[in-house]
CSV table of C-alpha atoms in Angstrom, one decimal:
chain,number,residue,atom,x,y,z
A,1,UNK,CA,0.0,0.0,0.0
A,2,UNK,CA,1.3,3.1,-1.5
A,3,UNK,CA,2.0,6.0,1.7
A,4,UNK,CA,-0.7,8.4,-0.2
A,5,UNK,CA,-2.9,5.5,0.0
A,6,UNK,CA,-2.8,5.0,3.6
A,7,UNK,CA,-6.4,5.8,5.7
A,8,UNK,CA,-5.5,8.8,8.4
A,9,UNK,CA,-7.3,8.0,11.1
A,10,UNK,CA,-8.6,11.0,13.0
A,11,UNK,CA,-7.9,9.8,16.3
A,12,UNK,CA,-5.2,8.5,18.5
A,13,UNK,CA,-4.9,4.7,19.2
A,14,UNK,CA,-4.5,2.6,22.4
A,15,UNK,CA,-2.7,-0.8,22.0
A,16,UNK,CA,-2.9,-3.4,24.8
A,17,UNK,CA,0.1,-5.7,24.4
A,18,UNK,CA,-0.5,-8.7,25.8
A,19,UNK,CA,1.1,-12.9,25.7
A,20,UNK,CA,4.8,-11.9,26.8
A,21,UNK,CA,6.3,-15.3,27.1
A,22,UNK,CA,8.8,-14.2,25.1
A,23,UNK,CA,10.6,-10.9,25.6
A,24,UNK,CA,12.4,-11.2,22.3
A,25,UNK,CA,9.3,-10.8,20.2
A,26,UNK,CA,9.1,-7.5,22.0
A,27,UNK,CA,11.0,-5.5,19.8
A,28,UNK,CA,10.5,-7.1,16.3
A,29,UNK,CA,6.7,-6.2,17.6
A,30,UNK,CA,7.9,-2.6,18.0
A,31,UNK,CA,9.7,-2.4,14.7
A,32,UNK,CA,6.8,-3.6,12.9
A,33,UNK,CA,4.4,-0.9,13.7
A,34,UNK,CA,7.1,1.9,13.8
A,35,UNK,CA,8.9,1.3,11.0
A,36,UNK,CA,6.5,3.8,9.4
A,37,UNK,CA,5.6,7.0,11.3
A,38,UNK,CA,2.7,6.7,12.3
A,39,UNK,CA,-0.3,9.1,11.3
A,40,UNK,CA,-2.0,9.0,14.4
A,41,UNK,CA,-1.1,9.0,17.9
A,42,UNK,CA,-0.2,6.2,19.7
A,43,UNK,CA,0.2,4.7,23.4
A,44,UNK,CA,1.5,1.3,23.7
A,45,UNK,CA,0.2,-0.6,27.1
A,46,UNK,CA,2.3,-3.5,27.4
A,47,UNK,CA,0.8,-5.7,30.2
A,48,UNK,CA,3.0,-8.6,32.0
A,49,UNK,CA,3.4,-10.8,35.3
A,50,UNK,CA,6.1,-8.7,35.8
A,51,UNK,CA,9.1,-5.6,34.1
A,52,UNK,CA,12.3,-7.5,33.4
A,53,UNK,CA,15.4,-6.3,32.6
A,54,UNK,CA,14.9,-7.2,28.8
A,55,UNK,CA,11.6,-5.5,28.4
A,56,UNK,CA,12.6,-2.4,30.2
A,57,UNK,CA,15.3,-2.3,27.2
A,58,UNK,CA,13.0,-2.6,24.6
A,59,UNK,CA,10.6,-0.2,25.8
A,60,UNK,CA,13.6,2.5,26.3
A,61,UNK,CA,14.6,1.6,22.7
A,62,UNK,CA,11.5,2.9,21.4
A,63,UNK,CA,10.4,5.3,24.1
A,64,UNK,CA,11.5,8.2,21.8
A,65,UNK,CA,9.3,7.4,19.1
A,66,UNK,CA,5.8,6.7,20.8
A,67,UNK,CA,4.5,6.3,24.8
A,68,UNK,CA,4.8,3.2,26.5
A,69,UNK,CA,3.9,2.5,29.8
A,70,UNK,CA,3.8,-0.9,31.8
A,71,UNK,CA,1.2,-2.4,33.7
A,72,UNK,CA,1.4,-5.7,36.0
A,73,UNK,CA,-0.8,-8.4,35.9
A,74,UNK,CA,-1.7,-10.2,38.7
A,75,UNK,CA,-1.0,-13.8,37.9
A,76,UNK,CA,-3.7,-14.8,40.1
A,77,UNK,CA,-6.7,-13.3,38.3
A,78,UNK,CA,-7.2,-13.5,34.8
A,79,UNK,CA,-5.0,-11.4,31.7
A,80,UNK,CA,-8.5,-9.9,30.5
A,81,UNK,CA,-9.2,-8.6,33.8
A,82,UNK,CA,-5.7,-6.7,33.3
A,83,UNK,CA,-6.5,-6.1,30.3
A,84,UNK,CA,-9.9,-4.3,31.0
A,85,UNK,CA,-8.2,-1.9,34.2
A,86,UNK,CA,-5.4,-1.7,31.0
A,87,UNK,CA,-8.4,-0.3,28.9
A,88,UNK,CA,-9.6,2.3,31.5
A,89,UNK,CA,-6.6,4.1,31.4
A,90,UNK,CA,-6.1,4.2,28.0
A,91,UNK,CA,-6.9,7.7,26.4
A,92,UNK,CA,-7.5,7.6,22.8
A,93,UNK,CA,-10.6,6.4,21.3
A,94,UNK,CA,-9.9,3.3,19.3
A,95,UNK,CA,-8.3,0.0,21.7
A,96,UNK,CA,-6.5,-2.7,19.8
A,97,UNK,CA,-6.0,-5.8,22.1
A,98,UNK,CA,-3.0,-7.7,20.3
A,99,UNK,CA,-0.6,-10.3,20.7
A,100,UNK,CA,3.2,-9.5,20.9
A,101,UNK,CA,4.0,-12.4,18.7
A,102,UNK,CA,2.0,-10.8,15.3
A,103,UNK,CA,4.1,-8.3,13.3
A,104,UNK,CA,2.5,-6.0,11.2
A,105,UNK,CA,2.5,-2.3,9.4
A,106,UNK,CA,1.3,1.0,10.3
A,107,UNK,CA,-0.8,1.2,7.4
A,108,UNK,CA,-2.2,-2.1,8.0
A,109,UNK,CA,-3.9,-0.7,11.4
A,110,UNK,CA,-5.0,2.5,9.5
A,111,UNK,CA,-6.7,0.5,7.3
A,112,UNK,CA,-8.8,-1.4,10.1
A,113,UNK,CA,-9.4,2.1,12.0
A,114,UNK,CA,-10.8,3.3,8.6
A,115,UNK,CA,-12.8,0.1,8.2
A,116,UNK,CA,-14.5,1.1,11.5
A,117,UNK,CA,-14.7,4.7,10.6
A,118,UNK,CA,-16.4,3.8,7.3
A,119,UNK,CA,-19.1,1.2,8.8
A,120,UNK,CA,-20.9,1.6,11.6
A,121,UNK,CA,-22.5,-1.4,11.9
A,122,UNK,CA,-18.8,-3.4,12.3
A,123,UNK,CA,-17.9,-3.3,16.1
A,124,UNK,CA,-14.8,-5.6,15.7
A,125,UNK,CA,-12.4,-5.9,13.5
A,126,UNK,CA,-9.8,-8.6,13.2
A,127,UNK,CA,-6.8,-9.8,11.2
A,128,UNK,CA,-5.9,-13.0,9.0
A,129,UNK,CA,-2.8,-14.4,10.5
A,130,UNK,CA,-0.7,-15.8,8.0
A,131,UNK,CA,2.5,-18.2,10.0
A,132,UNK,CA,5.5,-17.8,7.8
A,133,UNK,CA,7.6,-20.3,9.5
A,134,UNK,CA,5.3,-23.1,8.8
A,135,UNK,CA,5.9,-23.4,5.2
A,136,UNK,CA,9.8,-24.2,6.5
A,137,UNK,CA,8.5,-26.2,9.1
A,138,UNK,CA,6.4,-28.7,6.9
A,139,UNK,CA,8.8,-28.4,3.9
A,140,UNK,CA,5.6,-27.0,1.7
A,141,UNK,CA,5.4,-23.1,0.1
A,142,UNK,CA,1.9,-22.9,1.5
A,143,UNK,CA,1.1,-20.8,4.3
A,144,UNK,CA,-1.0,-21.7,7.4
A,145,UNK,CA,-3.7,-19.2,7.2
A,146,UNK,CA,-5.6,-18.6,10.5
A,147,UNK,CA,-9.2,-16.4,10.3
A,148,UNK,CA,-12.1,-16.1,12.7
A,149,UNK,CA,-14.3,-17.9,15.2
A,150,UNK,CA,-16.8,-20.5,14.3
A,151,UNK,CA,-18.8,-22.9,16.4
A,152,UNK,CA,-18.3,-26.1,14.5
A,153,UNK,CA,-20.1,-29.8,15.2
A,154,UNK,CA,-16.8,-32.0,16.0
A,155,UNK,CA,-17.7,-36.1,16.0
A,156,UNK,CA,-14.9,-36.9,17.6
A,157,UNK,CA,-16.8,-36.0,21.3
A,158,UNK,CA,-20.0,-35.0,19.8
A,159,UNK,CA,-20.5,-31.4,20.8
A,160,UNK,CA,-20.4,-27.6,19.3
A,161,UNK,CA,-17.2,-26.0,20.0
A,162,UNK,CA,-15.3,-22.6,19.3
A,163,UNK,CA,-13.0,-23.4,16.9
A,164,UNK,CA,-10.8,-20.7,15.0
A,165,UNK,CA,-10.6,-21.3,11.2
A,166,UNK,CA,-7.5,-22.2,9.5
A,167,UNK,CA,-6.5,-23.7,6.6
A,168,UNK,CA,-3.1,-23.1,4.1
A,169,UNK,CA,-3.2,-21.1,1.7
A,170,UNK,CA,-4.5,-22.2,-1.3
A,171,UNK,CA,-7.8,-23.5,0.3
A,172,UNK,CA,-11.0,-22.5,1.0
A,173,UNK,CA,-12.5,-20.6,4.2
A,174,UNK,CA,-14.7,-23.1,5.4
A,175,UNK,CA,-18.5,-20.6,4.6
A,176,UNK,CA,-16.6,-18.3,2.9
A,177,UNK,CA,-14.2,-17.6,0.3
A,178,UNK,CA,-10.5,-16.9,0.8
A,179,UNK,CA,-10.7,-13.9,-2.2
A,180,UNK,CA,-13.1,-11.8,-0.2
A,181,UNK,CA,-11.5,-8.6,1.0
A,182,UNK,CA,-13.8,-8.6,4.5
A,183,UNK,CA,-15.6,-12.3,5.7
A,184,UNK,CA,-17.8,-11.7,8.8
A,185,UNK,CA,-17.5,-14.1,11.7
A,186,UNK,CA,-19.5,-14.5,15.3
A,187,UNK,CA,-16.2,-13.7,16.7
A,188,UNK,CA,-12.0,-13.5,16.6
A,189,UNK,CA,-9.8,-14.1,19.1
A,190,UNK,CA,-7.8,-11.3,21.3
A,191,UNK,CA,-4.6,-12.0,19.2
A,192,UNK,CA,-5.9,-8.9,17.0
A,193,UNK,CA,-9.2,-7.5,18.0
A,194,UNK,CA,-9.8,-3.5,17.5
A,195,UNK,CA,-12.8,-1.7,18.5
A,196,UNK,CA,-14.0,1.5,19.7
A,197,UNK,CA,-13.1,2.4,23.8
A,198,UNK,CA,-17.3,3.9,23.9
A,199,UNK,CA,-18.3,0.1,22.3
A,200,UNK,CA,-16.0,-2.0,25.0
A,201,UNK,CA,-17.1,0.6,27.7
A,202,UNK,CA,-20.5,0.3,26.9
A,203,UNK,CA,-20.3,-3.4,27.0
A,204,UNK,CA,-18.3,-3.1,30.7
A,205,UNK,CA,-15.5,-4.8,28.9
A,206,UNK,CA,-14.5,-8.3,29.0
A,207,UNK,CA,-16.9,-10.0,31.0
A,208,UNK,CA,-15.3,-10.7,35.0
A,209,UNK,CA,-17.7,-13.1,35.5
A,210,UNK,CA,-15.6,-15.4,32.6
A,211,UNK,CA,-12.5,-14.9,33.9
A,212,UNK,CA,-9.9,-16.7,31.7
A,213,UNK,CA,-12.9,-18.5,29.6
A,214,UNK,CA,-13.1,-17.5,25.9
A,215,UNK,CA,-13.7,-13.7,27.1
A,216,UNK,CA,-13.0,-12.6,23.6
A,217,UNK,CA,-15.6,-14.3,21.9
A,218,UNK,CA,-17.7,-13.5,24.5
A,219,UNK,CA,-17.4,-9.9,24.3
A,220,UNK,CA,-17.4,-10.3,20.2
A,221,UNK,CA,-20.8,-11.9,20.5
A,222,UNK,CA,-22.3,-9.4,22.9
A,223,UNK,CA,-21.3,-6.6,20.5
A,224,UNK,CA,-23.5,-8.3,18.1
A,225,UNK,CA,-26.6,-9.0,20.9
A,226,UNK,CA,-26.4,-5.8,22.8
A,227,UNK,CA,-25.8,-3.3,20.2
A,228,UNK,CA,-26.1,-4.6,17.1
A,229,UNK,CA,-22.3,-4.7,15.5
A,230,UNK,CA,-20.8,-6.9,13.3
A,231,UNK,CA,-17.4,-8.4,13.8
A,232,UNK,CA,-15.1,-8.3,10.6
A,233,UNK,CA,-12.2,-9.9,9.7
A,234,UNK,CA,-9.6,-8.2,6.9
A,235,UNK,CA,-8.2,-11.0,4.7
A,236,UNK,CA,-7.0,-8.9,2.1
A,237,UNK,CA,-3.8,-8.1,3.7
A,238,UNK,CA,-2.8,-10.1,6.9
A,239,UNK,CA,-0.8,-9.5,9.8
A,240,UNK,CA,2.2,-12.1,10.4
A,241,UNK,CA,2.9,-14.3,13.2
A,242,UNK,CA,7.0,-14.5,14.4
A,243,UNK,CA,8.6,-17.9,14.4
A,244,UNK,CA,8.4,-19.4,17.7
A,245,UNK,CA,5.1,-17.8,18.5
A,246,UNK,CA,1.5,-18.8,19.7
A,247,UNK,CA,-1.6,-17.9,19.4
A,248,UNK,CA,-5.1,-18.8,21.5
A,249,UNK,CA,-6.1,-22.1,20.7
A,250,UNK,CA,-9.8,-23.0,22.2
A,251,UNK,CA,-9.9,-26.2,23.6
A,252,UNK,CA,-13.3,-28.9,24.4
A,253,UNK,CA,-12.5,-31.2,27.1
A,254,UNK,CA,-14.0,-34.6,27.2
A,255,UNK,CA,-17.7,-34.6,28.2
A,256,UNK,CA,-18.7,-36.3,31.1
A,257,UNK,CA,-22.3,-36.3,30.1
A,258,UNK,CA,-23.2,-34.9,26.8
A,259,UNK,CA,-26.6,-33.7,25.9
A,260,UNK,CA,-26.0,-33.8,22.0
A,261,UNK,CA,-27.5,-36.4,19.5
A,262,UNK,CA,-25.3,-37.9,17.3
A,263,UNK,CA,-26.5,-36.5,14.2
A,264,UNK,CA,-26.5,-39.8,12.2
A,265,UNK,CA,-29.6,-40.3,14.5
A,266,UNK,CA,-31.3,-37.1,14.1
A,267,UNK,CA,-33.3,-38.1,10.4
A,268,UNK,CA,-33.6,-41.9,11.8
A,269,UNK,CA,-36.1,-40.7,14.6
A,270,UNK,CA,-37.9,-38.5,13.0
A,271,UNK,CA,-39.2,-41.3,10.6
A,272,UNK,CA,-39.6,-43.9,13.4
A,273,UNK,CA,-42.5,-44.3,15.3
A,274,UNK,CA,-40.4,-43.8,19.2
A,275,UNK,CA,-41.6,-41.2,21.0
A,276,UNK,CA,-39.8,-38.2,21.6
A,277,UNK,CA,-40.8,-34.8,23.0
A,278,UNK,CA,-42.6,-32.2,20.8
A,279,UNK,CA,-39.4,-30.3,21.5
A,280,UNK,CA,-37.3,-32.3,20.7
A,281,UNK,CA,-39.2,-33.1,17.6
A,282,UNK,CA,-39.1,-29.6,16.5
A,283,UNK,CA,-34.8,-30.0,17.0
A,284,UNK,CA,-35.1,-32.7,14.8
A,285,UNK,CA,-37.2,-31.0,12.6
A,286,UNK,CA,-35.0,-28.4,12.7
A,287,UNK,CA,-32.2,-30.3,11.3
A,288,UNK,CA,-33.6,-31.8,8.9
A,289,UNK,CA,-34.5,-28.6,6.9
A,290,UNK,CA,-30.8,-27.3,7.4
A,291,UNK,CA,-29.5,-30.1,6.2
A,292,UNK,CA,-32.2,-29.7,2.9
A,293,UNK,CA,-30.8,-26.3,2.9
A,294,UNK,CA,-34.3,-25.1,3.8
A,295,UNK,CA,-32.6,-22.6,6.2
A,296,UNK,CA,-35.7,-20.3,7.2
A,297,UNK,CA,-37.9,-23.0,7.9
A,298,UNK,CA,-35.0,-24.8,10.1
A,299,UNK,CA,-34.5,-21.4,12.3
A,300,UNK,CA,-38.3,-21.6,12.8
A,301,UNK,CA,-37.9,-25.0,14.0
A,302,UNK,CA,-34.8,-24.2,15.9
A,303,UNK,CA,-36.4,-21.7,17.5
A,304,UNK,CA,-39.7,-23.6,18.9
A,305,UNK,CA,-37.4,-26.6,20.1
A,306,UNK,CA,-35.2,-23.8,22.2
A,307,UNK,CA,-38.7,-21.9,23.1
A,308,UNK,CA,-40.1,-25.3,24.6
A,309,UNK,CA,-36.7,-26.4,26.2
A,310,UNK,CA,-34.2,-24.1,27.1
A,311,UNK,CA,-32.1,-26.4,28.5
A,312,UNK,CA,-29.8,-27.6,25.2
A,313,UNK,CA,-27.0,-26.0,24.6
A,314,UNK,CA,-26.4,-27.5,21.3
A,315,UNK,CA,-29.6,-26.8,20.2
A,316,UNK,CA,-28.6,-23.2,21.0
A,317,UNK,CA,-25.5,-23.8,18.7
A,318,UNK,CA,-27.5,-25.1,16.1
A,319,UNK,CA,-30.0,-22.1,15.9
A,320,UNK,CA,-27.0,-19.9,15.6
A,321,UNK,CA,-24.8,-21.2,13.0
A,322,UNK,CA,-28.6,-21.3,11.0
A,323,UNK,CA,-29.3,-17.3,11.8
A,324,UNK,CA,-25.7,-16.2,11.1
A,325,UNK,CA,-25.8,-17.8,7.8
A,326,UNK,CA,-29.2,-16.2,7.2
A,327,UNK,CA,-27.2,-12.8,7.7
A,328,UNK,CA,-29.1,-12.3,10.9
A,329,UNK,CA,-26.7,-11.5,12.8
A,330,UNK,CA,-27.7,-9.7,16.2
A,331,UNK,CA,-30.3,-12.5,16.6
A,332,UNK,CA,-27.3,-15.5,15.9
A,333,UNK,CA,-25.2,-13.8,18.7
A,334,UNK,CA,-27.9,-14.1,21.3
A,335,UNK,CA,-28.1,-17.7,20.3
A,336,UNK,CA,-24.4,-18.4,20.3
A,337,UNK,CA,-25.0,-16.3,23.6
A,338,UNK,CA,-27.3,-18.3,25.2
A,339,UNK,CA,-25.1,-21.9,24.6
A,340,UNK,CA,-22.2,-20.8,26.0
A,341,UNK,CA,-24.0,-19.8,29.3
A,342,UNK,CA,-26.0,-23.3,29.9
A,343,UNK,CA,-23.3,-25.3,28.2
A,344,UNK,CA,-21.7,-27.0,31.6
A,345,UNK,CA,-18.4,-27.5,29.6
A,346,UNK,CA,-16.3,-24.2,29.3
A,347,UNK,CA,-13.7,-23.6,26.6
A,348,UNK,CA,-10.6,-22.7,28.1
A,349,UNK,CA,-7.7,-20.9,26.1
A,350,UNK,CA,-4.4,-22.1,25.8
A,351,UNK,CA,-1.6,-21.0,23.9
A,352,UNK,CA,-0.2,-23.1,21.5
A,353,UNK,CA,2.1,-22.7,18.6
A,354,UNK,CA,0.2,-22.3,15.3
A,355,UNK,CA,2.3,-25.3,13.4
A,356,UNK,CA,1.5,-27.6,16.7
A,357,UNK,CA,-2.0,-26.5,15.7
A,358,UNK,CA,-4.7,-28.8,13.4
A,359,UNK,CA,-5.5,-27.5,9.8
């Protein structure tokens, strides 16, 4: 992107630097985002257990060309929380919450800050992060490519889970289509997530009562309940993660108990004569017509099943994915919403490195 080119945002920007496991992806982090001067003003909040000798280096290395302060985190309660005191003493209007390990331009956040200037209706924007270092790892010139949030049926233990998207690069965004400048997803994880300081203060930040439990998706998703946002990912140009580095990786762990149908079973019972319960009909029902692609008549049904019993997460899931796809978006975030607070299993992040990480 040409310099004439770049978006000039009106307004200063706070950046919450977070994930410093490793001090030396401080300053690459730093260089990234300075190499250019900025058009904009900008304070960098770098947030740690603790201010070692090799971070206070760093930030005197760069203290000359932009503020940067420090603030502990108590290891005993969880990053967001640090984050969100972090937040409320920021002082410029935009907050990006982002990972040390990504390296990226200048420009690059111009162009998100203009994507939220531009559109209204977007509430969060996030990045594709492209991992360099696994097309040496896995001998291959593709590029693992990871994108947004999806809640995703997995067989294996027979449940909905988060699950961020990622595929190389030559293949397809699984809904969407890897050519599109800007896909739209329930959610994206804190490794890049911008928004506006009046949006996350309106929503009283990441939510305490989570703690260290997929916080960003949660906040993401009650964007698009409470007021109505979209959350927006830029694929057109990506942000890149240094060798060695990690991002959030949402894990399901086993299930105890499970209150999901298999869903080989689903079209079986609706055509036997076994009784089930009329809301439970209306899940199967439900599926059925999503499977037929009959996607307004499956919300319907959806809908009724959740409206008779309330006590499914799954079903929740399902009515979801069904509205998102529909473009309903405010109405698919309640849903995904509404699972993740009666689902008894919570999705815990931990960091892993992207080329440990499934495709």
């Amino acid at each position: 992107m040409k310099t004439d080119d770049i978006p000039f945002p009106q307004d200063g920007v706070s950046i919450l630097v977070s994930d410093l496991n490793f001090t030396d992806q401080l300053s690459p982090f730093f260089s990234g985002i300075l190499q250019d001067i900025p058009l904009c003003p900008l304070e960098f909040i770098v947030v740690g257990q603790e201010l070692t000798d090799g971070m206070q280096h760093v930030m005197r290395n760069f203290s000359d060309r932009c503020f940067i302060r420090f603030m502990p985190h108590n290891c005993k309660s969880s990053v967001f929380d640090s984050l969100n005191y972090a937040a409320s003493r920021s002082k410029y209007p935009y907050l990006l919450f982002v990972n040390c390990g990504l390296n990226f331009r200048f420009d690059f956040l111009a162009s998100a800050i203009d994507l939220l200037t531009q559109c209204p209706d977007i509430g969060v924007v996030g990045a594709r992060i492209d991992d360099i270092d696994s097309a040496s790892h896995n001998g291959d010139p593709q590029i693992q490519q990871f994108f947004g949030i999806e809640f995703k049926w997995t067989g294996l233990k027979k449940c909905f889970q988060p699950e961020q998207i990622s595929h190389l690069s030559n293949d397809q965004v699984s809904g969407n289509t890897s050519s599109g400048k800007h896909l739209l997803y329930p959610a994206v994880t804190a490794d890049f997530l911008l928004l506006r300081k009046n949006d996350f203060d309106s929503l009283s930040g990441f939510n305490k009562e989570k703690g260290g439990d997929w916080a960003d998706i949660d906040v993401c998703l009650r964007m698009g309940r409470d007021l109505g946002k979209k959350c927006c990912l830029i694929n057109e140009i990506c942000v890149q993660l240094h060798p060695g580095a990690s991002l959030y990786h949402y894990s399901c762990p086993d299930r105890t108990a499970c209150d999901t149908i298999p869903h080989e079973y689903v079209l079986e019972t609706l055509d036997s004569e076994e009784y089930i319960s009329l809301a439970r009909w209306f899940y199967y029902l439900g599926y059925s017509c999503e499977l037929g692609g009959m996607l307004e008549k499956s919300a319907e049904a959806y809908k009724e099943a959740t409206r008779l019993d309330d006590s499914h997460p799954s079903w929740f899931y399902s009515l979801g994915n069904v509205l998102f796809h529909l473009g309903m978006h405010q109405d698919s975030c309640a849903a995904y919403l509404a699972a993740l607070n009666i689902d008894t299993v919570q999705f815990c992040p931990v960091r892993k490195k992207a080329n440990d990480r499934p495709g």
